[in-house]
CSV table of C-alpha atoms in Angstrom, one decimal:
chain,number,residue,atom,x,y,z
A,1,MET,CA,-56.6,-133.8,-149.3
A,2,PRO,CA,-59.1,-131.3,-150.3
A,3,ARG,CA,-59.9,-128.8,-147.7
A,4,PHE,CA,-63.5,-127.5,-147.1
A,5,HIS,CA,-64.6,-124.5,-145.2
A,6,ALA,CA,-67.7,-124.9,-143.1
A,7,ARG,CA,-70.0,-122.2,-141.3
A,8,VAL,CA,-72.6,-123.6,-138.7
A,9,LEU,CA,-75.2,-121.2,-137.7
A,10,VAL,CA,-76.8,-122.3,-134.3
A,11,SER,CA,-80.0,-120.8,-133.2
A,12,LEU,CA,-82.4,-121.1,-130.6
A,13,ARG,CA,-85.5,-123.2,-131.4
A,14,PRO,CA,-88.2,-120.6,-132.0
A,15,SER,CA,-90.0,-122.4,-129.2
A,16,VAL,CA,-87.2,-121.3,-126.6
A,17,LEU,CA,-87.3,-118.2,-125.2
A,18,ASP,CA,-84.1,-116.1,-125.7
A,19,PRO,CA,-83.7,-113.7,-122.7
A,20,ALA,CA,-80.3,-112.2,-124.0
A,21,GLY,CA,-82.1,-111.6,-127.8
A,22,GLU,CA,-85.3,-109.8,-126.3
A,23,ALA,CA,-82.5,-108.0,-123.8
A,24,THR,CA,-80.4,-106.8,-126.9
A,25,ARG,CA,-83.6,-105.8,-128.9
A,26,ALA,CA,-84.4,-103.7,-125.4
A,27,ALA,CA,-80.9,-101.7,-125.7
A,28,SER,CA,-81.4,-101.5,-129.4
A,29,ASN,CA,-84.7,-99.1,-128.4
A,30,ARG,CA,-82.4,-97.3,-126.0
A,31,LEU,CA,-79.8,-96.6,-128.5
A,32,GLY,CA,-82.6,-94.9,-130.6
A,33,VAL,CA,-83.3,-97.7,-133.5
A,34,SER,CA,-86.9,-97.7,-133.7
A,35,GLY,CA,-88.6,-100.7,-135.7
A,36,VAL,CA,-86.8,-103.8,-133.8
A,37,SER,CA,-89.4,-106.1,-133.9
A,38,ARG,CA,-87.5,-109.1,-133.3
A,39,LEU,CA,-84.0,-110.1,-132.2
A,40,ARG,CA,-82.5,-113.9,-131.7
A,41,ILE,CA,-79.0,-114.6,-130.7
A,42,GLY,CA,-77.3,-117.6,-132.1
A,43,LYS,CA,-73.7,-119.1,-132.3
A,44,ALA,CA,-71.4,-119.0,-135.7
A,45,VAL,CA,-69.1,-121.4,-135.8
A,46,GLU,CA,-66.4,-121.5,-138.5
A,47,LEU,CA,-64.4,-124.5,-138.9
A,48,GLU,CA,-61.7,-126.2,-141.9
A,49,ILE,CA,-62.0,-129.7,-142.7
A,50,GLU,CA,-59.8,-132.0,-144.6
A,51,ALA,CA,-61.8,-134.8,-146.3
A,52,PRO,CA,-61.7,-136.7,-149.4
A,53,ASP,CA,-64.7,-135.1,-151.1
A,54,ALA,CA,-67.6,-132.5,-150.2
A,55,ASP,CA,-70.2,-135.4,-149.7
A,56,THR,CA,-67.7,-136.9,-146.8
A,57,ALA,CA,-66.7,-133.6,-145.3
A,58,ARG,CA,-70.2,-132.4,-144.9
A,59,ALA,CA,-71.1,-136.0,-143.4
A,60,ARG,CA,-68.5,-135.2,-140.6
A,61,VAL,CA,-69.3,-131.6,-140.0
A,62,GLU,CA,-73.5,-132.7,-140.0
A,63,LEU,CA,-72.4,-135.0,-137.2
A,64,LEU,CA,-70.5,-132.6,-135.2
A,65,SER,CA,-73.1,-130.0,-135.4
A,66,ASP,CA,-75.7,-132.6,-134.3
A,67,ARG,CA,-73.8,-134.2,-131.4
A,68,LEU,CA,-71.4,-131.2,-130.1
A,69,LEU,CA,-71.6,-127.8,-131.7
A,70,ALA,CA,-76.0,-127.7,-130.9
A,71,ASN,CA,-78.1,-129.1,-128.8
A,72,PRO,CA,-81.2,-130.4,-131.0
A,73,VAL,CA,-83.4,-130.5,-127.5
A,74,ILE,CA,-83.2,-126.8,-127.8
A,75,GLU,CA,-81.0,-125.6,-130.7
A,76,ASN,CA,-81.4,-125.9,-134.6
A,77,TRP,CA,-78.4,-125.5,-136.9
A,78,GLU,CA,-77.7,-124.8,-140.4
A,79,LEU,CA,-74.6,-125.5,-142.1
A,80,GLU,CA,-72.8,-123.8,-145.3
A,81,LEU,CA,-69.9,-125.7,-146.9
A,82,SER,CA,-67.2,-124.3,-149.4
A,83,GLU,CA,-63.9,-126.2,-150.7
A,84,ILE,CA,-61.2,-124.0,-150.0
A,85,ALA,CA,-59.4,-123.5,-153.6
A,86,THR,CA,-56.1,-125.1,-153.2
A,87,GLY,CA,-52.6,-122.7,-152.6
A,88,THR,CA,-54.7,-120.5,-150.1
A,89,ALA,CA,-54.3,-120.4,-146.8
A,90,GLY,CA,-58.0,-120.1,-145.3
A,91,LEU,CA,-59.2,-119.4,-142.0
A,92,SER,CA,-55.5,-119.7,-140.4
A,93,ALA,CA,-54.5,-116.7,-143.0
B,1,MET,CA,-69.6,-146.9,-98.2
B,2,THR,CA,-67.4,-144.4,-100.4
B,3,ILE,CA,-68.8,-141.7,-102.4
B,4,GLY,CA,-66.6,-140.2,-105.8
B,5,VAL,CA,-66.8,-136.7,-106.5
B,6,VAL,CA,-66.0,-135.9,-110.0
B,7,VAL,CA,-63.4,-132.8,-110.4
B,8,PHE,CA,-63.5,-131.0,-113.6
B,9,PRO,CA,-61.7,-128.0,-114.6
B,10,GLY,CA,-63.8,-125.2,-113.5
B,11,SER,CA,-65.6,-127.2,-110.6
B,12,ASN,CA,-66.3,-125.3,-107.8
B,13,CYS,CA,-68.8,-126.9,-105.5
B,14,ASP,CA,-66.7,-130.5,-105.4
B,15,ARG,CA,-64.9,-129.6,-102.1
B,16,ASP,CA,-68.7,-128.3,-100.5
B,17,VAL,CA,-70.2,-131.8,-101.7
B,18,GLY,CA,-66.8,-133.5,-99.9
B,19,TRP,CA,-67.5,-131.2,-96.4
B,20,ALA,CA,-71.5,-132.0,-96.8
B,21,ALA,CA,-70.9,-135.8,-97.1
B,22,GLU,CA,-67.7,-136.6,-95.3
B,23,GLY,CA,-67.3,-133.3,-92.9
B,24,CYS,CA,-71.0,-133.2,-91.9
B,25,LEU,CA,-72.1,-137.1,-92.2
B,26,GLY,CA,-69.3,-138.9,-92.0
B,27,ILE,CA,-69.6,-140.6,-95.5
B,28,PRO,CA,-66.3,-140.9,-96.6
B,29,THR,CA,-65.4,-139.2,-100.2
B,30,ARG,CA,-62.8,-139.6,-102.7
B,31,PHE,CA,-62.5,-136.9,-105.4
B,32,LEU,CA,-61.8,-138.1,-109.2
B,33,TRP,CA,-60.1,-136.0,-111.3
B,34,HIS,CA,-62.1,-135.8,-114.7
B,35,GLU,CA,-59.3,-137.9,-116.6
B,36,GLU,CA,-59.5,-140.8,-114.3
B,37,ARG,CA,-61.4,-143.8,-115.1
B,38,ASP,CA,-61.0,-146.1,-111.9
B,39,LEU,CA,-64.3,-146.3,-109.9
B,40,ALA,CA,-63.6,-149.2,-108.2
B,41,GLY,CA,-65.1,-148.8,-104.4
B,42,LEU,CA,-67.1,-146.1,-104.9
B,43,GLU,CA,-71.2,-146.6,-103.9
B,44,ALA,CA,-72.0,-143.0,-105.5
B,45,VAL,CA,-71.0,-140.6,-107.7
B,46,VAL,CA,-71.6,-137.0,-107.3
B,47,LEU,CA,-71.0,-134.5,-110.5
B,48,PRO,CA,-70.9,-131.0,-108.7
B,49,GLY,CA,-71.5,-127.7,-109.4
B,50,GLY,CA,-69.4,-125.3,-111.0
B,51,PHE,CA,-68.2,-124.2,-114.8
B,52,SER,CA,-66.9,-127.2,-115.8
B,53,TYR,CA,-64.3,-126.6,-118.6
B,54,GLY,CA,-65.4,-122.6,-118.7
B,55,ASP,CA,-68.9,-124.0,-119.9
B,56,TYR,CA,-67.7,-123.0,-123.2
B,57,LEU,CA,-70.3,-123.8,-126.2
B,58,ARG,CA,-72.8,-124.6,-123.5
B,59,CYS,CA,-73.0,-125.6,-119.9
B,60,GLY,CA,-71.9,-129.1,-119.5
B,61,ALA,CA,-71.3,-129.7,-123.5
B,62,ILE,CA,-67.5,-130.3,-122.9
B,63,ALA,CA,-67.5,-132.0,-119.4
B,64,ARG,CA,-69.9,-134.9,-121.4
B,65,PHE,CA,-66.6,-136.2,-123.2
B,66,ALA,CA,-64.7,-136.3,-120.0
B,67,PRO,CA,-63.1,-139.9,-119.5
B,68,VAL,CA,-64.6,-140.3,-116.3
B,69,LEU,CA,-68.1,-139.7,-117.3
B,70,GLU,CA,-67.9,-142.7,-119.7
B,71,GLU,CA,-67.5,-145.0,-116.7
B,72,VAL,CA,-70.2,-143.2,-115.1
B,73,VAL,CA,-72.6,-144.1,-117.8
B,74,ALA,CA,-71.6,-147.6,-117.7
B,75,PHE,CA,-72.0,-147.1,-113.5
B,76,ALA,CA,-75.5,-145.7,-113.7
B,77,ALA,CA,-76.3,-148.2,-116.0
B,78,ARG,CA,-75.5,-150.8,-113.6
B,79,GLY,CA,-77.8,-149.2,-111.5
B,80,GLY,CA,-75.4,-147.4,-109.5
B,81,PRO,CA,-76.5,-143.9,-107.6
B,82,VAL,CA,-75.6,-140.8,-109.9
B,83,LEU,CA,-76.0,-136.9,-108.4
B,84,GLY,CA,-75.7,-134.0,-110.6
B,85,ILE,CA,-75.5,-130.9,-108.9
B,86,CYS,CA,-76.7,-127.4,-110.9
B,87,ASN,CA,-73.4,-127.8,-113.4
B,88,GLY,CA,-73.8,-131.4,-112.6
B,89,PHE,CA,-77.9,-131.9,-113.8
B,90,GLN,CA,-76.5,-129.7,-116.9
B,91,ILE,CA,-74.1,-132.5,-117.8
B,92,LEU,CA,-76.5,-135.1,-117.1
B,93,THR,CA,-78.7,-133.6,-119.8
B,94,GLU,CA,-76.0,-133.5,-122.3
B,95,LEU,CA,-74.7,-136.8,-121.5
B,96,GLY,CA,-78.5,-138.0,-121.9
B,97,LEU,CA,-78.8,-139.4,-118.4
B,98,LEU,CA,-81.7,-137.4,-118.0
B,99,PRO,CA,-83.9,-135.9,-120.8
B,100,GLY,CA,-84.2,-131.8,-121.6
B,101,ALA,CA,-81.8,-129.1,-121.4
B,102,LEU,CA,-80.8,-126.1,-119.3
B,103,THR,CA,-80.7,-122.8,-120.6
B,104,ARG,CA,-80.6,-119.4,-119.6
B,105,ASN,CA,-83.0,-118.0,-116.7
B,106,SER,CA,-85.9,-116.2,-118.1
B,107,ARG,CA,-85.2,-112.7,-116.4
B,108,LEU,CA,-81.4,-113.3,-117.0
B,109,HIS,CA,-80.4,-112.7,-113.3
B,110,PHE,CA,-77.9,-115.1,-111.9
B,111,VAL,CA,-79.9,-116.4,-109.1
B,112,CYS,CA,-78.4,-117.0,-105.4
B,113,GLU,CA,-81.2,-117.3,-102.7
B,114,PRO,CA,-82.9,-120.0,-100.5
B,115,THR,CA,-85.8,-121.9,-102.4
B,116,ALA,CA,-88.8,-123.9,-101.3
B,117,LEU,CA,-88.9,-127.0,-103.1
B,118,THR,CA,-91.7,-129.3,-103.0
B,119,VAL,CA,-90.5,-133.2,-103.0
B,120,ARG,CA,-92.4,-135.6,-105.1
B,121,PRO,CA,-90.0,-138.8,-103.9
B,122,GLY,CA,-91.5,-141.6,-105.8
B,123,GLU,CA,-89.1,-144.3,-106.7
B,124,CYS,CA,-86.1,-141.8,-106.2
B,125,ARG,CA,-83.5,-143.5,-104.1
B,126,TRP,CA,-81.4,-140.1,-103.1
B,127,LEU,CA,-84.9,-138.9,-101.9
B,128,SER,CA,-85.6,-141.8,-100.2
B,129,GLY,CA,-85.3,-139.8,-96.9
B,130,TYR,CA,-88.3,-137.3,-97.5
B,131,ASP,CA,-92.0,-137.2,-97.2
B,132,GLU,CA,-94.3,-137.1,-100.0
B,133,ALA,CA,-95.1,-133.5,-100.5
B,134,GLU,CA,-92.7,-132.3,-97.9
B,135,VAL,CA,-91.6,-128.6,-98.6
B,136,ILE,CA,-88.2,-128.1,-98.2
B,137,GLN,CA,-85.6,-125.0,-98.1
B,138,LEU,CA,-82.6,-125.5,-100.8
B,139,PRO,CA,-80.4,-122.8,-101.6
B,140,ILE,CA,-80.1,-121.6,-105.3
B,141,ALA,CA,-77.1,-120.5,-107.9
B,142,HIS,CA,-77.5,-120.3,-111.1
B,143,GLY,CA,-77.6,-118.2,-114.6
B,144,GLU,CA,-78.1,-121.3,-116.6
B,145,GLY,CA,-80.9,-123.2,-115.1
B,146,ARG,CA,-84.3,-123.0,-117.1
B,147,TYR,CA,-85.4,-126.4,-117.7
B,148,GLN,CA,-86.7,-126.9,-121.4
B,149,CYS,CA,-87.9,-130.1,-123.0
B,150,ASP,CA,-90.8,-130.4,-125.3
B,151,PRO,CA,-94.8,-130.8,-123.5
B,152,ALA,CA,-95.0,-134.6,-124.2
B,153,SER,CA,-91.6,-135.5,-122.6
B,154,LEU,CA,-92.9,-133.6,-119.6
B,155,GLU,CA,-96.0,-135.1,-119.6
B,156,ALA,CA,-94.7,-138.5,-119.8
B,157,MET,CA,-92.3,-137.9,-116.8
B,158,GLU,CA,-94.9,-136.1,-114.9
B,159,GLN,CA,-97.0,-139.9,-115.3
B,160,ALA,CA,-93.8,-141.7,-114.5
B,161,GLY,CA,-93.2,-139.8,-111.2
B,162,GLN,CA,-89.9,-138.6,-112.6
B,163,VAL,CA,-90.4,-134.9,-111.7
B,164,VAL,CA,-89.3,-135.1,-108.2
B,165,LEU,CA,-88.4,-131.7,-107.3
B,166,ARG,CA,-90.4,-128.4,-108.0
B,167,TYR,CA,-90.2,-124.9,-107.1
B,168,GLU,CA,-92.7,-123.3,-105.2
B,169,ALA,CA,-92.4,-120.0,-107.1
B,170,ASN,CA,-90.3,-120.5,-110.1
B,171,PRO,CA,-86.8,-118.5,-110.3
B,172,ASN,CA,-86.2,-119.2,-113.6
B,173,GLY,CA,-88.9,-119.9,-116.1
B,174,SER,CA,-88.1,-123.7,-116.1
B,175,VAL,CA,-91.6,-125.6,-117.7
B,176,GLY,CA,-93.5,-127.5,-115.1
B,177,ASP,CA,-91.5,-125.6,-112.3
B,178,VAL,CA,-89.2,-128.3,-112.8
B,179,ALA,CA,-86.1,-127.8,-110.4
B,180,GLY,CA,-85.0,-131.6,-110.0
B,181,LEU,CA,-85.8,-135.1,-112.2
B,182,CYS,CA,-85.2,-138.8,-111.4
B,183,ASN,CA,-84.4,-141.1,-114.2
B,184,SER,CA,-86.9,-143.9,-115.1
B,185,THR,CA,-84.9,-146.3,-112.8
B,186,GLY,CA,-84.5,-144.3,-109.6
B,187,ASN,CA,-80.9,-144.1,-109.5
B,188,VAL,CA,-79.9,-140.6,-111.5
B,189,LEU,CA,-80.9,-137.4,-110.0
B,190,GLY,CA,-80.3,-133.9,-111.3
B,191,LEU,CA,-81.3,-131.0,-109.6
B,192,MET,CA,-80.2,-127.2,-109.9
B,193,PRO,CA,-80.8,-126.6,-105.9
B,194,HIS,CA,-77.8,-127.4,-104.0
B,195,PRO,CA,-78.2,-130.1,-101.3
B,196,GLU,CA,-74.5,-129.7,-100.2
B,197,ARG,CA,-75.1,-126.1,-99.2
B,198,ALA,CA,-77.9,-127.0,-96.6
B,199,CYS,CA,-75.9,-129.5,-94.3
B,200,ASP,CA,-74.2,-127.6,-91.9
B,201,PRO,CA,-75.9,-125.6,-89.4
B,202,ARG,CA,-73.2,-123.1,-89.7
B,203,THR,CA,-74.7,-122.2,-93.2
B,204,GLY,CA,-78.3,-122.5,-92.7
B,205,GLY,CA,-80.7,-124.9,-92.9
B,206,LEU,CA,-80.2,-129.1,-92.7
B,207,ASP,CA,-82.4,-129.9,-95.3
B,208,GLY,CA,-79.9,-131.6,-98.0
B,209,GLN,CA,-78.8,-134.0,-95.1
B,210,ARG,CA,-81.1,-136.4,-95.9
B,211,LEU,CA,-80.4,-136.6,-99.5
B,212,PHE,CA,-76.6,-137.7,-99.0
B,213,ALA,CA,-77.8,-139.6,-95.7
B,214,SER,CA,-80.1,-141.8,-98.2
B,215,LEU,CA,-77.3,-143.5,-99.4
B,216,LEU,CA,-76.3,-145.2,-95.7
B,217,GLY,CA,-80.0,-146.1,-95.4
């Protein structure tokens, strides 16, 4: 069964205030790094999934992203999917 | 009349609810472990505050899949009274029993203080003991209580009288000063403030008593 590596990037919707991002942006100025005008904090979820083909794997991870990994009321998500070449250990290495 | 109080790994207000209902008001309570499915004999269910499953991923996101909640959803659909306090409110939104979501307070602080709330009981059965536009005091204690929903949903809920509790002085940046919401059928209430902490005269304030006592009326 082919294995796929997925990375789901979850971010707050642009309309939702990100106070943690704002606090981190303020800290970047205190570090002396100037010019940071916008900073938003999200999550990156990495997973491996076995599926008969890429379309099936994508559909499963899309369902997972929409129903569990992100809350569509306040968050958006993006999915990057790639097949893991046979014989490599992937994430578990 | 027995109230079920759901206990998730990480719940920390379950015993407070038990004390408020049974200890202060004499309403028998039964604790429901998150893996239980038997709600027989219960006339109301409370999802208490705390940090269910560590609040990993998002507050309430993992709890939503607890076996007991499948039964609670069915119980609510039959018109059974369900109350979600703090983390319980977050779980009700993740479950879809109430719209919107709760996220990090606008000023990032965990806020823990008595808070003035305006009550608009409408058809909410949990609030039948309060007067229209009455102002009550309940404690809040949360870091992620900023209620969010799109403006159209908020407007619809306001028109339908579902915004039943509002902050007098918004402590967390919630849209519409929302502190508590009721579903359209009046049996499911979610609120960030802690009514169970305002039931015993020794801990200050009794404004939470009528909420639990409404089950007796």
